[in-house]
CSV table of C-alpha atoms in Angstrom, one decimal:
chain,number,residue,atom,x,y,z
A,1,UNK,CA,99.3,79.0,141.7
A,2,UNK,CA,101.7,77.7,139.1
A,3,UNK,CA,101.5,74.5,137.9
A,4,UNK,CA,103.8,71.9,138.0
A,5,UNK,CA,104.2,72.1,134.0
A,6,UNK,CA,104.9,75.6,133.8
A,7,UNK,CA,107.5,75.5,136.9
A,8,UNK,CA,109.2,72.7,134.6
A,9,UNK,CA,108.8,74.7,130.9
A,10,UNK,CA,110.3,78.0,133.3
A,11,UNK,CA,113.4,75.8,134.5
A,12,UNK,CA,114.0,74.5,130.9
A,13,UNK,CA,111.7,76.4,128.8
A,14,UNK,CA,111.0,73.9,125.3
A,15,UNK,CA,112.9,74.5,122.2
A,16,UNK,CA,109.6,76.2,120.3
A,17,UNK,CA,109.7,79.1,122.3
A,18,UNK,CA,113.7,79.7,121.8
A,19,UNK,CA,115.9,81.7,119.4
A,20,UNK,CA,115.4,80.7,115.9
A,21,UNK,CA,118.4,82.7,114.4
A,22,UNK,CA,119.1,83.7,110.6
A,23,UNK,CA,121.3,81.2,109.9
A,24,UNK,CA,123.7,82.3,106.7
A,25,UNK,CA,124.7,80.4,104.8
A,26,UNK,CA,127.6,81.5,103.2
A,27,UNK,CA,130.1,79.7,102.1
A,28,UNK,CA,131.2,76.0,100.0
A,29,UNK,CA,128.5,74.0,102.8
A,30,UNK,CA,129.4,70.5,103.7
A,31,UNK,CA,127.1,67.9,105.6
A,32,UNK,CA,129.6,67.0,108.9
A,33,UNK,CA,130.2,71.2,109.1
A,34,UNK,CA,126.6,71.7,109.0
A,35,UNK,CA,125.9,69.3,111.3
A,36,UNK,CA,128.3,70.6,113.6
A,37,UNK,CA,127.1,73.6,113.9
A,38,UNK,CA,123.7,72.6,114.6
A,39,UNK,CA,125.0,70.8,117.5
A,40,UNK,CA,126.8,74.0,118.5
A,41,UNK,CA,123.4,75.9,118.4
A,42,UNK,CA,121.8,73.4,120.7
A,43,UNK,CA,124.5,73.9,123.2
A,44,UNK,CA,123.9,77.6,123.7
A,45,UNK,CA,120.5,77.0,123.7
A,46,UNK,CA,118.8,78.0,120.5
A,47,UNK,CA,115.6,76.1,119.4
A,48,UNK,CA,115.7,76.7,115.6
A,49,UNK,CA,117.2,78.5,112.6
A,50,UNK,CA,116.3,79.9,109.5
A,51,UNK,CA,118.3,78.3,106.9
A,52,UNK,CA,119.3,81.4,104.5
A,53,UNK,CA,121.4,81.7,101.3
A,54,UNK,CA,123.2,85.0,101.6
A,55,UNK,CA,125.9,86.9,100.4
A,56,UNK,CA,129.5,84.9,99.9
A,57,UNK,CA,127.2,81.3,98.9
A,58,UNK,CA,129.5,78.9,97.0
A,59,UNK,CA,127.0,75.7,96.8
A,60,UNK,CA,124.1,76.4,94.3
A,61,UNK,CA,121.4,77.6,95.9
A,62,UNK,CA,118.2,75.1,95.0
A,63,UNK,CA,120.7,72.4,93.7
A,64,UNK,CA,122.1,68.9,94.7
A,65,UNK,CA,124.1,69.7,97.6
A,66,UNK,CA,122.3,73.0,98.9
A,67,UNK,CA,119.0,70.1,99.5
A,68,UNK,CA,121.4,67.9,100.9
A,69,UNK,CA,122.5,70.4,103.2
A,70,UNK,CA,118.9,71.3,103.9
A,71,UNK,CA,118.1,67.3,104.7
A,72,UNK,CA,121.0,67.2,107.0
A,73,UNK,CA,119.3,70.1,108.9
A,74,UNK,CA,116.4,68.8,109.0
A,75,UNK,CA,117.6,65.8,110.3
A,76,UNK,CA,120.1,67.0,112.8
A,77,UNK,CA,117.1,69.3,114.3
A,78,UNK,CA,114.9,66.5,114.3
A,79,UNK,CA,117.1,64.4,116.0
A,80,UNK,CA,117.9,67.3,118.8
A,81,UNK,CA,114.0,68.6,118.5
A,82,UNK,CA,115.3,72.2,116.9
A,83,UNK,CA,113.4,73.7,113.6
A,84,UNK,CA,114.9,73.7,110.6
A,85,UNK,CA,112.9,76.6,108.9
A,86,UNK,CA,113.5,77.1,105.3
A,87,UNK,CA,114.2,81.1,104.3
A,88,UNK,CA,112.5,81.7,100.9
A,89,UNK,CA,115.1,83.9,98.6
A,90,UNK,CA,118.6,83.8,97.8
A,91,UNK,CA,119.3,86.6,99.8
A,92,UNK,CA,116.4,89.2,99.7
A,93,UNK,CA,113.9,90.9,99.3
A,94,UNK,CA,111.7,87.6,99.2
A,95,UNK,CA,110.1,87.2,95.7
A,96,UNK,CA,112.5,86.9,93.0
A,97,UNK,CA,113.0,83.1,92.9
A,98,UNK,CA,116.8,83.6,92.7
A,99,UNK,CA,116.0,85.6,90.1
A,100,UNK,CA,114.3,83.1,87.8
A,101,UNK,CA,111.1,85.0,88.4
A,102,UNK,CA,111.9,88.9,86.9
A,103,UNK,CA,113.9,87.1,84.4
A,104,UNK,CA,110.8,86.4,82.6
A,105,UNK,CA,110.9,90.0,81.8
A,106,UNK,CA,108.2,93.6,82.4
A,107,UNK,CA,105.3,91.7,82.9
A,108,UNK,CA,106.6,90.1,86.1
A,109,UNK,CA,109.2,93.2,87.1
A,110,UNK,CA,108.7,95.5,89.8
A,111,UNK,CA,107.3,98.9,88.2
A,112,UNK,CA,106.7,102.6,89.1
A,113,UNK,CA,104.4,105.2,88.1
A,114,UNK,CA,105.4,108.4,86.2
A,115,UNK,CA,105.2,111.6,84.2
A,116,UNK,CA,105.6,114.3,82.2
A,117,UNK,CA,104.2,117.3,80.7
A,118,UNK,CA,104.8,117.2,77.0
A,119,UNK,CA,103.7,119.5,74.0
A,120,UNK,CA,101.7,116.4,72.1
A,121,UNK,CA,100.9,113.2,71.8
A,122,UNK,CA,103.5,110.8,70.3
A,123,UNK,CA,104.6,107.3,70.3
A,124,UNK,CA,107.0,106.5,73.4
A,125,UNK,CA,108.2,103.8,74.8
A,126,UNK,CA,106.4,102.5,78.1
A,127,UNK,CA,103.5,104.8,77.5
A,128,UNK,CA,100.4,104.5,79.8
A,129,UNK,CA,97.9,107.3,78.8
A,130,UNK,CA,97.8,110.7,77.8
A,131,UNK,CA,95.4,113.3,80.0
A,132,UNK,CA,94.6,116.7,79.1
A,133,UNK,CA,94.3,118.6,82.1
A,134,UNK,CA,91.9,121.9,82.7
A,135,UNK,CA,94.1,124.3,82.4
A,136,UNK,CA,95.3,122.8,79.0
A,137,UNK,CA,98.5,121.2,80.2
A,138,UNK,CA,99.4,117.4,78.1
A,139,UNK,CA,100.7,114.8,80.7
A,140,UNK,CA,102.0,111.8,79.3
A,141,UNK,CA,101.7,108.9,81.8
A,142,UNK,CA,104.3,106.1,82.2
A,143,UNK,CA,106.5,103.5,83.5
A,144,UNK,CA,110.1,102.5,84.5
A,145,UNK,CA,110.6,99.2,85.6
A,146,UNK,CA,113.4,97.4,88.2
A,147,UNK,CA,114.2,94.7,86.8
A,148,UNK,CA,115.9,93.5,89.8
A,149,UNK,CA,112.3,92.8,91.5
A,150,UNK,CA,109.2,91.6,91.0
A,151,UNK,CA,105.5,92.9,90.6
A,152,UNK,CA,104.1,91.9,93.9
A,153,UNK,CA,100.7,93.1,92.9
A,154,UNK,CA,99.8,90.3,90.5
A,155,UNK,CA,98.9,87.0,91.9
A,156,UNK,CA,100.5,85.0,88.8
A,157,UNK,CA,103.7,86.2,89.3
A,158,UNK,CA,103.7,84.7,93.3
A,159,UNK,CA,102.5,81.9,92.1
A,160,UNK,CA,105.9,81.9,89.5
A,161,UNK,CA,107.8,82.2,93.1
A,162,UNK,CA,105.8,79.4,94.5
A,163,UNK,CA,106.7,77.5,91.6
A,164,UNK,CA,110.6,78.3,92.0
A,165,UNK,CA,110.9,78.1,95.8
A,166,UNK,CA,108.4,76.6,97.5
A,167,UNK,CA,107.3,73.7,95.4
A,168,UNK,CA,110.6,72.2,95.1
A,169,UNK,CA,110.8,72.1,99.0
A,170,UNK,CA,107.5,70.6,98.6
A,171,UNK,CA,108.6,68.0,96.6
A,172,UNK,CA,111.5,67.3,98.2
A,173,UNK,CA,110.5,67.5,102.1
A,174,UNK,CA,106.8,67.7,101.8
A,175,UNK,CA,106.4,65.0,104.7
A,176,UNK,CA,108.7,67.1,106.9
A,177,UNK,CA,106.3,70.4,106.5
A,178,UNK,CA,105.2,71.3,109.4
A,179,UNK,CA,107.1,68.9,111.3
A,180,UNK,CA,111.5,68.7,110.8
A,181,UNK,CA,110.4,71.9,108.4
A,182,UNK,CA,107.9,74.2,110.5
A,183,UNK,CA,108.0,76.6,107.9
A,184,UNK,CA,109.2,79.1,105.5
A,185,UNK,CA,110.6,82.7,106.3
A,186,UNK,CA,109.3,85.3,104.2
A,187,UNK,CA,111.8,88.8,103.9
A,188,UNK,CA,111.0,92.4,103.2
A,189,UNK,CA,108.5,91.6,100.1
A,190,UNK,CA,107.2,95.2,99.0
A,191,UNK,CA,105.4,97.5,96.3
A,192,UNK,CA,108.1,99.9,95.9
A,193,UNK,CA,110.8,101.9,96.8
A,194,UNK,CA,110.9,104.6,94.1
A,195,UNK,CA,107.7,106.1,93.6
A,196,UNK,CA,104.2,105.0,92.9
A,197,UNK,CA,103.7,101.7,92.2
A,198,UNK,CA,102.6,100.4,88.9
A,199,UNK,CA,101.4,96.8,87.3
A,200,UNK,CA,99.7,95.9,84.6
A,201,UNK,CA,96.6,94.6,86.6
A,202,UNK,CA,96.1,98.2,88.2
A,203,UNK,CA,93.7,99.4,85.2
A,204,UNK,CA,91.4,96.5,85.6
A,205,UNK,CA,91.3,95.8,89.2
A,206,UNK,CA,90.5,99.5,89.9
A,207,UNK,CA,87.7,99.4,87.4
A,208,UNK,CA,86.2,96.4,89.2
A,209,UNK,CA,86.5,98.0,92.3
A,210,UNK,CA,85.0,101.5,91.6
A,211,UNK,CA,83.6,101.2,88.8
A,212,UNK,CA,86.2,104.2,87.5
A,213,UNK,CA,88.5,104.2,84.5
A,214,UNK,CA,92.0,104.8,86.5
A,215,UNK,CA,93.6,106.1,83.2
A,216,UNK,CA,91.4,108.9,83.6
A,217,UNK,CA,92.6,110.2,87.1
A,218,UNK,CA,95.9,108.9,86.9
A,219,UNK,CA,97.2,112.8,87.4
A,220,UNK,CA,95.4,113.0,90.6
A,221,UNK,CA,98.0,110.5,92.1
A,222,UNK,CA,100.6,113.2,91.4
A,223,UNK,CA,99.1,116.6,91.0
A,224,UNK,CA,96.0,118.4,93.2
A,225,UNK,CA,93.2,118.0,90.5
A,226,UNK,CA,90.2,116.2,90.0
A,227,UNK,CA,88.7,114.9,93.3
A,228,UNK,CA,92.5,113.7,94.2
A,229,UNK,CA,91.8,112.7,97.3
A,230,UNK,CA,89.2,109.9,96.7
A,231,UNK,CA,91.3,108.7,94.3
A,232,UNK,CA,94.7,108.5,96.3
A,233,UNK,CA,92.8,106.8,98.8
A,234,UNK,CA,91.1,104.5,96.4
A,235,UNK,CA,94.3,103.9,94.9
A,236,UNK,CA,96.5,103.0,97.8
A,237,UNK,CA,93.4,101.2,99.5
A,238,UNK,CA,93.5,98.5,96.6
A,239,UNK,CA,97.7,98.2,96.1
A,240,UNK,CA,97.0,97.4,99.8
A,241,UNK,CA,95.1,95.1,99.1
A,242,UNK,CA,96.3,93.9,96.0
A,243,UNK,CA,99.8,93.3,97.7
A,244,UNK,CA,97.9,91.4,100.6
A,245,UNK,CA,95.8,89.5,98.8
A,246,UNK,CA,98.1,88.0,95.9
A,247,UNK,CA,101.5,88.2,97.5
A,248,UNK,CA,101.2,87.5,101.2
A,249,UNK,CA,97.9,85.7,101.8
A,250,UNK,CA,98.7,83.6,98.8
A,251,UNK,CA,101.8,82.5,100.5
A,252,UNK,CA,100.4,81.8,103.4
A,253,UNK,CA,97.4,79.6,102.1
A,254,UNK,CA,100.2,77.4,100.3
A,255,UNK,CA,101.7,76.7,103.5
A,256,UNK,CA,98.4,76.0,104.8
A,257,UNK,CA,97.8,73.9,102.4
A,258,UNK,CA,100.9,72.0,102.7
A,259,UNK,CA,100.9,71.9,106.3
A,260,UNK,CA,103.4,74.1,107.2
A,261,UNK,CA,103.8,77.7,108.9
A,262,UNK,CA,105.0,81.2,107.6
A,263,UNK,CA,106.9,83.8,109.2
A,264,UNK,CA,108.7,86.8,108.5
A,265,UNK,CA,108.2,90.7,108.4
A,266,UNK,CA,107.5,93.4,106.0
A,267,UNK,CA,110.1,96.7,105.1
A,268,UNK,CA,110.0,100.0,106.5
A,269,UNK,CA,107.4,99.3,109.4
A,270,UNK,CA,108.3,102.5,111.2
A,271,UNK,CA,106.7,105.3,109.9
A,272,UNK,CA,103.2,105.8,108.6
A,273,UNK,CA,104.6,107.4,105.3
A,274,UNK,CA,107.4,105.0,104.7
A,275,UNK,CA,105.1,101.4,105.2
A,276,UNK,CA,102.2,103.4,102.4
A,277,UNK,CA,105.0,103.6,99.7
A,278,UNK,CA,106.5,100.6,100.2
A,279,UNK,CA,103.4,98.0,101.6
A,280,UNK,CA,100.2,100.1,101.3
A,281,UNK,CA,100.1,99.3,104.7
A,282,UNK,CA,101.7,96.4,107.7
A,283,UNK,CA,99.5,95.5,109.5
A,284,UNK,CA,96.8,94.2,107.1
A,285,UNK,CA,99.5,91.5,106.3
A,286,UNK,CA,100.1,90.2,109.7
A,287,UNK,CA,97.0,88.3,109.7
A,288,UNK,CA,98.7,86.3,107.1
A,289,UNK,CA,101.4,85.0,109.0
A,290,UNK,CA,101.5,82.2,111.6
A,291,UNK,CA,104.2,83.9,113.2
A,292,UNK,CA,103.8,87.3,112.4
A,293,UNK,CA,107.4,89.1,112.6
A,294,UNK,CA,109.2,92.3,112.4
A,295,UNK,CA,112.6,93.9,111.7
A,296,UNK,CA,115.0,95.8,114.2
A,297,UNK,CA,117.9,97.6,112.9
A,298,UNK,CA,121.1,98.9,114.7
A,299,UNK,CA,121.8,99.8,118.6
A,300,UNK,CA,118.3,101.6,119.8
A,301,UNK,CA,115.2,100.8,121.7
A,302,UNK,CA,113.1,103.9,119.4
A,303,UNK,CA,110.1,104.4,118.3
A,304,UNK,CA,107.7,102.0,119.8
A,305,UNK,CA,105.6,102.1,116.4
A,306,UNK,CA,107.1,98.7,115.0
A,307,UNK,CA,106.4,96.1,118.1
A,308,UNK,CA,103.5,97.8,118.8
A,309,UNK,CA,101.7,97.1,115.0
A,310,UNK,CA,102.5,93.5,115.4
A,311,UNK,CA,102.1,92.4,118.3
A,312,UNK,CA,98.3,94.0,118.1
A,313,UNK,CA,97.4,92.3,115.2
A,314,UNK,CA,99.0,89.3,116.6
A,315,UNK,CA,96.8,89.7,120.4
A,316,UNK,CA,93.6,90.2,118.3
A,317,UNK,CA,93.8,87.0,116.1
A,318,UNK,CA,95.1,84.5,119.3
A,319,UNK,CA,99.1,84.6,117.9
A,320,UNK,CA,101.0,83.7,120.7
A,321,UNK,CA,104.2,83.9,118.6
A,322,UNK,CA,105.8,87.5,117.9
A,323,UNK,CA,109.0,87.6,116.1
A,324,UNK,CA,111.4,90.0,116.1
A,325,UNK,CA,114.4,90.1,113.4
A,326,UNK,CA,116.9,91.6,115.7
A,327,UNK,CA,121.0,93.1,116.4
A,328,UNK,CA,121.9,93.7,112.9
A,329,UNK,CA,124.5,96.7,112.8
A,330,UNK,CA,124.4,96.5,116.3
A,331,UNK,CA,128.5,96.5,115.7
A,332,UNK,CA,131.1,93.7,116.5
A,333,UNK,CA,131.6,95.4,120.1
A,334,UNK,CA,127.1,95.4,121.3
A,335,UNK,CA,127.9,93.9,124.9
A,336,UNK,CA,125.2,91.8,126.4
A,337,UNK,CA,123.5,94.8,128.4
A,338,UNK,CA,123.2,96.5,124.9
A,339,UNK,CA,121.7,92.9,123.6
A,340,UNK,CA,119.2,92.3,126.7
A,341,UNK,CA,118.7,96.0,126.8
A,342,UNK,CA,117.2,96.3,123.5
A,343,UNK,CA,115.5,92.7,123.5
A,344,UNK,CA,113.9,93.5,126.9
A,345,UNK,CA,112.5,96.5,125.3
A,346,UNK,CA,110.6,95.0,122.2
A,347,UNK,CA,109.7,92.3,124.6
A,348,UNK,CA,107.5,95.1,126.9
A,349,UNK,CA,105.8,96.0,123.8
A,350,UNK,CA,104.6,92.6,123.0
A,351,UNK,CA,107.3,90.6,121.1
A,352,UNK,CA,107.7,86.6,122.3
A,353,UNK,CA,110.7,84.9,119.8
A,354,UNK,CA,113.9,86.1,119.1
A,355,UNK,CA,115.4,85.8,115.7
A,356,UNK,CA,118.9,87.1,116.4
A,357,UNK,CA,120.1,88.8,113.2
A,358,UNK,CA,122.6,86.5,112.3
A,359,UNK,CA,124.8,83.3,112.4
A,360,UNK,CA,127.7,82.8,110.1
A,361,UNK,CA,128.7,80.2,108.6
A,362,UNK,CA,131.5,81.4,108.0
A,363,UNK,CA,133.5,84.7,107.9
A,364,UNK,CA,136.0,84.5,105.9
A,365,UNK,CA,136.7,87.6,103.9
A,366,UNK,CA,133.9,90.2,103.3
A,367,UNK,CA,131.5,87.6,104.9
A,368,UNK,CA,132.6,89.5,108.3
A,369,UNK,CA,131.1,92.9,107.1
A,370,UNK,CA,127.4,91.3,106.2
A,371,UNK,CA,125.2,93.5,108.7
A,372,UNK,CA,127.2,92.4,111.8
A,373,UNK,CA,127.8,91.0,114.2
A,374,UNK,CA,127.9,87.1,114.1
A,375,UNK,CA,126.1,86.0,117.3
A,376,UNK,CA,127.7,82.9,116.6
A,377,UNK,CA,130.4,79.9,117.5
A,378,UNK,CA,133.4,82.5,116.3
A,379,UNK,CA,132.5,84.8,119.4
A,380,UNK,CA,134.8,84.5,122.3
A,381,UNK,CA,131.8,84.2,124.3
A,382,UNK,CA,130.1,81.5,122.7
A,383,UNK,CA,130.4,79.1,125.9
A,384,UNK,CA,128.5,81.4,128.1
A,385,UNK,CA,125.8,82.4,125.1
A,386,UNK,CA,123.2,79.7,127.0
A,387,UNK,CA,122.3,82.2,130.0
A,388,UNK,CA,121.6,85.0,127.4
A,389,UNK,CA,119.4,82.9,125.6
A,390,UNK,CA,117.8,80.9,128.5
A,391,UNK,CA,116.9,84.1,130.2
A,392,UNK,CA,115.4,85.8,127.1
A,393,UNK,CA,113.6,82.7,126.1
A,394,UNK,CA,111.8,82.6,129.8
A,395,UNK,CA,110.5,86.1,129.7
A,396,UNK,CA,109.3,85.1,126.2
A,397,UNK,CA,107.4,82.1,127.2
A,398,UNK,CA,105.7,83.6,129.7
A,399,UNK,CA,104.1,86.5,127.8
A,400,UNK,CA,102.9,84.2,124.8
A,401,UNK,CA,101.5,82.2,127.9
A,402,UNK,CA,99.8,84.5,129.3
A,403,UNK,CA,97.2,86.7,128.3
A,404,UNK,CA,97.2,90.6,127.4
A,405,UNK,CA,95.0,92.8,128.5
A,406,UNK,CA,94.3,96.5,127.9
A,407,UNK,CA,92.1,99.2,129.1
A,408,UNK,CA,92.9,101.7,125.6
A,409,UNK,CA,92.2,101.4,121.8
A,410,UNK,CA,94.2,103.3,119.6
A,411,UNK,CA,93.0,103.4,116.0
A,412,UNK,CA,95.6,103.7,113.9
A,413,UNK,CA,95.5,106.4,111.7
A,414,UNK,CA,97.5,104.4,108.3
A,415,UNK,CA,94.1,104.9,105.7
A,416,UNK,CA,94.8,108.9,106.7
A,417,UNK,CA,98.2,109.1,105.8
């Protein structure tokens, strides 16, 4: 029997379990414009929006008028009972500070592990360790650095991006955390791209761990000697944890801490080999979001691999709350069969809030070609936009009401990668 509650949240389902778009900012922002089209959101429905700095910004991001501009949508969605969530980068991935953070140099830049076979020892820059191997072969071991990114392994450099980002929303709307301000969206933070990861804690951690000098087996990592697969496992294992532990948990506590929620997803979910390069592993990291999230790119409804880690981390820990990042490059001409089509689809595997990849503010010049399309007030749909949402928002309520149940574990095979 359904109560009367539920038969009045399914006729006007509440604004917490609606859309919550990225909403980009891109462009000189103004108070009234924001305003404006916060109003506009609430007409077709939507119940929040990520408030993210992106490509084509003209008001400094962290200044004078980009808080202003965060107040006013805080106060508009107050006032209409929408979130105004806070994304955490000017642009992404998450973790740079705007790049205040690898400006401080190696130490705090993302890094990757390499070598070489060379005919002696000699003085090079970036040098790890040399290792003689068996069958008399010199490696020298090293590192290059991106010094577009940041070492996510070491817990003093996310606290640097606490200090750059988060604090100063602290300080500015720390009584709206939680509240005006649910939260803070966290995008694509990672280990690497390019290779092996490397930071300077790795030598120290590992030999607290094991009890092993890493510098010693370093060529196991690349080459089939030594016992190389204990120590491939024991090295991923704790960049797994490393990553976990001092990048996303350590977000995550500072919003508990301040009273207010995290969200977001990690990169390359899809595939077993692409999330140990780049995260050590995804799901470990969900239990360290209060709206644990993912990331759907283009026009397709395959493989199931992506819902399926998230929303099963999110169903054993009691998070009702799945997000999925969803339509980018989906094209200017996705229809709304294509949309519900593919929205249905993620929802059947256990995803409850859409976060509809993105809303403009403006597209004026190249702002048009950022990962389109604009689900937003320049579509000459926008008036009938409500019965999309409405209807994607009621099927989403009712599975983070209700309760899963299954008959099947799978164990999921990421530690045997």
């Amino acid at each position: 029997m359904l109560s009367d509650d539920f038969k009045r949240d399914l006729k006007n389902p509440p604004k917490r379990f609606r859309p919550i778009p990225f909403w980009s900012w891109n462009e000189d922002l103004s108070v009234g414009e924001t305003r404006r089209q916060i109003a506009e959101m609430d007409r077709a429905g939507i119940g929040g929006y990520f408030m993210h700095a992106r490509g084509g910004l003209q008001t400094e991001y962290m200044g004078e008028d980009w808080m202003a501009n965060i107040a006013a949508g805080i106060q508009e969605g107050e006032a209409r009972g929408m979130g105004a969530w806070a994304y955490d980068e000017n642009g992404w991935p998450s973790g740079f500070g705007d790049g205040k953070v690898n400006g401080r140099g190696v130490a705090s830049q993302q890094k990757y592990l390499r070598y070489e076979v060379v005919e002696a020892k000699a003085e090079a820059e970036r040098t790890i360790t040399h290792v003689r191997l068996a069958d008399g072969r010199l490696l020298r071991l090293y590192f290059d650095v991106n010094p577009f990114y940041v070492d996510t392994l070491d817990a003093t450099v996310t606290r640097d991006f606490l200090n750059q980002v988060y604090e100063p929303y602290a300080h500015k709307f720390g009584a709206d955390l939680g509240r005006g301000m649910p939260g803070f969206f966290t995008d694509e933070p990672q280990i690497s791209r390019n290779g092996i990861p490397w930071s300077f804690i790795l030598p120290e951690s590992y030999q607290a761990a094991y009890d092993e000098d890493l510098l010693a087996v370093l060529p196991s990592l690349f080459l089939e000697v030594g016992d190389y697969r204990q120590v491939r496992y024991r090295f991923w294992k704790l960049v797994r944890d490393l990553f976990t532990d001092n990048f996303t948990r350590q977000i995550y506590e500072w919003c508990e801490e301040h009273g207010g929620q995290l969200t977001g997803h990690m990169v390359l979910e899809e595939t077993l080999h692409a999330q140990l390069t780049s995260n050590g592993a995804v799901m470990p990291h969900y239990e360290f979001f209060h709206v644990p999230g993912m990331d759907w790119l283009c026009r397709h409804i395959d493989p199931p691999t992506t819902p399926l880690q998230v929303a099963s981390v999110a169903h054993q820990l009691d998070k009702p709350l799945i997000l999925s990042e969803t339509f980018a490059l989906t094209g200017w001409n996705v229809s709304f069969d294509e949309l519900k089509w593919m929205y249905e689809w993620q929802m059947v595997r256990g995803i409850t809030q859409l976060c509809q990849h993105l809303e403009g503010y403006s597209l004026r010049g190249i702002r048009k070609r950022d990962y389109p399309p604009s689900l937003f007030y320049q579509q000459p749909w926008w008036d009938r936009y409500r019965f999309f949402n409405d209807a994607m928002t009621r099927i989403g309520m009712v599975l983070a009401k209700g309760r899963p149940e299954f008959g099947v574990l799978v164990i999921h095979p990421q530690t045997s990668a």
